[in-house]
Amino acid sequence: MEQNMTSLIMIFGATGDLAKRKLFPSLYRLFERGKLSDQFAVVGVARRPLSNDEFQQSVKDSVISSLGEKNSLDQFVSHFYYQSHDVTDSNSYVALKKLADEIDAYYQLKGNRIFYLAMAPEFFGTIALHLQSDGLTDVTGYKRLVIEKPFGHDLESAKKLNQQIRTAFSEEEIYRIDHYLGKEMVRNIEVIRFANAIFEPLWNNRYISNIQITSSEILGVEERGRYYESSGALRDMLQNHMLQIVALLAMEPPINLTTDEIRSEKVRVFRSLRTIKGEKVNDYFVRGQYGPGTIEDQQVPKYRDEPMVDKESNTETFVAGKVMIDNFRWAGVPFYIRTGKRMEKKTTKIVIQFKDIPMNLYYQPEKMLNPNLLVIHIQPEEGITLHLNAKQAGGHLNAQEVKLSFSNTGTYTMNTPEGYEKLLYDCMRGDATNFTHWDEVAYSWAFVDKISEMWEKTKADFPNYSAGTMGPEAADQLLEKDGFFWWPVTDLEVDVCK
Ligand code: NAD
């Protein structure tokens, strides 16, 4: 794999929220850890006029507000340049090319370029076309395009966007960010599965009864009401992050760890997703929208009273679903997924529930044996917990639940790098494994479109859950009718042993 960190990174949307909160601090972390050579430069591109000095100061401010004061900040920001730019105007690109060529020569960047589009998606196609027609992609080194979600609004719009960017970049040069794929414990799923003799033989419908994936937030839509109104939880979270986690949990072992092999196994999972359409959508999926409620002792308004949200909005802020994978390994095993805003707790967790043992020798009338669970804690805690049964100390042969826990925080006594830091580093190394291939995007939109088509036809009875809860009752009933229940996220904490 290419290990060439020499690169000119152009960030389109360099005065925006994403650049400030995630990209600049992540680049600094790479710099601080010695993962960027001295041969790197960043050109920030955005509408507003700024001098290089002002831009460098804003980069410094964003690093300090994320990571605190740092010694080498001046040296770091000396690699940053700024250009005020109108993304629809060729003259801007001509000026940008001149600046890029000069910087390339000065730092000897070998014509390697990364174009990071941290802007609203409606500009992606235009920018990609201009980059090519105005000569910015005409380089001797590599050229890579990094794009943020959302990748389209449905399959049709995603195809159109893909065609536009493919005129200037090949599939191998396109890095579609799904920042969940940068998370330490999401990357750990394949290691937990494929490096442990005790899990892989059980990882199928003979031993697993169901899998539950929860990604809950306590925040509401904040200032993003306009975007969220046209997206909703289904498009914002399920189409990408949640289905990506399903694919990692369900895929077959790849024959090796190359990008192509891993992606092709993931695509096979997407191809096996049972299509849910028409009236069936109501049997498999539940939508919700938050009403007013109390979170951390604060009264919060209903979604329909948030800024830039329609008073009659039909947008879902919560979705729960039962996903079936119709292949030999997973036939009959439900993957329950739920995600939402203004929920009781901020957490992302996976619970793998194993089937009950054939006979319970330790049965007591009012106490059943707990099933074995493997819990993968993705955020905010990072770790795994295995729930087992063992003999109660002293006394009779009573079984009680014990937990074996591994926590990244406890083991390494430091926070693992942020997702964006790892993804930026991967992109510089030319490793696209943890970015989404077009085939994955297309299959997941095809799956999700059937659900949204159905939902758009009917007005939902919203709001149907109170802020500060785990979603509407119908989400609980979804599992109850199969004889299961959501494992309460509050009972699944990883024990951190420092
Ligand atoms: P933002 O609105 O804060 O920033 C937009 C940037 O684009 C600004 O720098 C602005 O100057 C620039 N811009 C807008 N119109 C322009 C034009 N015509 N010419 C030149 N520059 C122009 O947006 P953001 O929150 O930083 O999000 C950027 C992208 O990242 C979006 O696609 C968003 O969906 C995605 N994203 C953001 C986050 C986040 O945490 N902010 C998370 C995931 C994905």
XYZ file of N, CA and C and ligand atoms in Angstrom, residues 11-22 45-48 82 84-88 93 116-124 127 147-150 177 179 224 227 236 241 420, ligand 1:
176
model
N -9.168 22.051 1.042
C -10.438 21.876 1.753
C -11.434 22.905 1.227
N -12.440 22.437 0.537
C -13.512 23.313 0.059
C -14.547 23.429 1.178
N -14.773 24.663 1.635
C -15.655 24.857 2.789
C -14.837 25.000 4.058
N -13.664 25.682 3.928
C -12.698 25.729 5.034
C -13.099 26.671 6.160
N -14.180 27.448 5.964
C -14.631 28.293 7.074
C -15.844 27.668 7.759
N -16.201 26.466 7.345
C -17.427 25.831 7.848
C -17.215 25.068 9.140
N -18.317 24.558 9.627
C -18.349 23.872 10.918
C -17.503 22.595 10.920
N -17.631 21.814 9.861
C -16.911 20.533 9.805
C -15.393 20.758 9.809
N -14.957 21.723 8.992
C -13.524 22.010 8.913
C -13.001 22.412 10.292
N -13.742 23.288 10.952
C -13.251 23.811 12.230
C -13.303 22.764 13.338
N -14.410 22.053 13.413
C -14.567 21.133 14.552
C -13.816 19.820 14.369
N -13.698 19.368 13.113
C -13.139 18.031 12.905
C -11.834 18.026 12.103
N -10.385 26.776 1.097
C -11.153 27.461 0.062
C -12.561 27.713 0.614
N -13.008 28.944 0.549
C -14.393 29.254 0.945
C -14.765 30.605 0.359
N -16.022 30.970 0.569
C -16.522 32.187 -0.067
C -15.916 33.460 0.510
N -15.875 33.513 1.825
C -15.563 34.792 2.481
C -14.106 35.227 2.227
N -4.894 30.264 2.077
C -6.342 30.470 1.893
C -6.629 31.112 0.548
N -10.121 32.864 -1.334
C -11.560 33.154 -1.408
C -12.024 32.701 -2.792
N -13.151 32.023 -2.837
C -13.456 31.227 -4.023
C -14.962 31.172 -4.246
N -15.349 31.265 -5.499
C -16.749 31.016 -5.821
C -16.791 29.699 -6.593
N -17.431 28.700 -6.033
C -17.331 27.357 -6.621
C -17.974 27.239 -8.004
N -18.730 28.243 -8.409
C -19.365 28.145 -9.724
C -18.605 28.942 -10.787
N -11.125 28.895 -10.115
C -10.334 27.661 -10.238
C -8.994 27.933 -10.924
N -10.869 17.859 -0.627
C -11.826 17.482 0.417
C -13.025 18.427 0.311
N -14.184 17.882 -0.023
C -15.370 18.722 -0.194
C -16.192 18.760 1.097
N -15.866 19.761 1.945
C -16.588 19.930 3.211
C -17.648 21.004 3.005
N -18.494 20.756 2.016
C -19.511 21.752 1.630
C -20.841 21.073 1.396
N -21.855 21.893 1.180
C -23.178 21.321 0.916
C -23.120 20.450 -0.343
N -23.787 19.294 -0.318
C -23.670 18.327 -1.415
C -24.113 18.845 -2.781
N -24.956 19.886 -2.807
C -25.386 20.360 -4.137
C -24.216 20.905 -4.953
N -23.087 21.194 -4.269
C -21.928 21.730 -5.003
C -20.970 20.643 -5.489
N -21.133 19.412 -4.989
C -20.125 18.373 -5.269
C -19.883 18.192 -6.775
N -18.167 21.238 -8.443
C -16.745 21.369 -8.088
C -15.923 20.313 -8.839
N -15.465 13.054 -0.213
C -16.761 13.716 -0.113
C -17.514 13.267 1.119
N -18.256 14.231 1.632
C -19.018 14.041 2.856
C -20.403 13.506 2.540
N -21.028 12.971 3.545
C -22.427 12.588 3.379
C -23.269 13.863 3.392
N -24.470 13.949 2.932
C -25.156 12.821 2.322
C -24.764 12.632 0.852
N -16.826 9.526 2.581
C -16.662 9.433 4.041
C -17.927 8.895 4.698
N -18.198 8.598 8.617
C -17.271 8.755 9.749
C -17.425 7.649 10.794
N -29.647 22.561 12.537
C -29.657 21.868 11.248
C -31.068 21.528 10.764
N -31.682 21.227 6.864
C -31.142 19.990 6.277
C -31.970 18.789 6.740
N -30.453 10.142 7.124
C -29.301 10.724 7.804
C -28.455 9.668 8.514
N -24.647 4.945 8.139
C -23.950 4.399 9.313
C -24.514 3.054 9.789
N -12.181 11.053 12.209
C -11.692 11.849 11.078
C -10.177 11.785 10.937
P -21.158 24.852 6.820
O -22.409 25.461 6.313
O -20.743 25.139 8.226
O -19.946 25.278 5.881
C -20.075 25.424 4.494
C -18.787 25.953 3.875
O -18.994 26.054 2.464
C -18.357 27.329 4.356
O -16.938 27.348 4.454
C -18.782 28.251 3.180
O -17.954 29.409 3.024
C -18.581 27.336 2.010
N -19.411 27.725 0.847
C -20.752 27.714 0.753
N -21.141 28.150 -0.475
C -20.008 28.426 -1.178
C -19.724 28.887 -2.490
N -20.704 29.162 -3.369
N -18.437 29.035 -2.865
C -17.440 28.763 -1.996
N -17.637 28.312 -0.730
C -18.902 28.155 -0.331
O -21.293 23.275 6.567
P -20.611 22.068 7.406
O -21.426 21.782 8.625
O -19.166 22.333 7.603
O -20.844 20.815 6.445
C -20.110 20.623 5.244
C -20.444 19.268 4.650
O -20.109 18.252 5.575
C -21.923 19.050 4.328
O -22.010 18.198 3.216
C -22.448 18.311 5.552
O -23.585 17.521 5.249
C -21.247 17.446 5.849
N -21.162 17.007 7.242
C -20.971 17.907 8.242
C -20.853 17.458 9.545
C -20.601 18.411 10.686
O -20.333 17.919 11.785
N -20.644 19.706 10.479
C -20.945 16.084 9.826
C -21.141 15.189 8.772
C -21.233 15.666 7.485
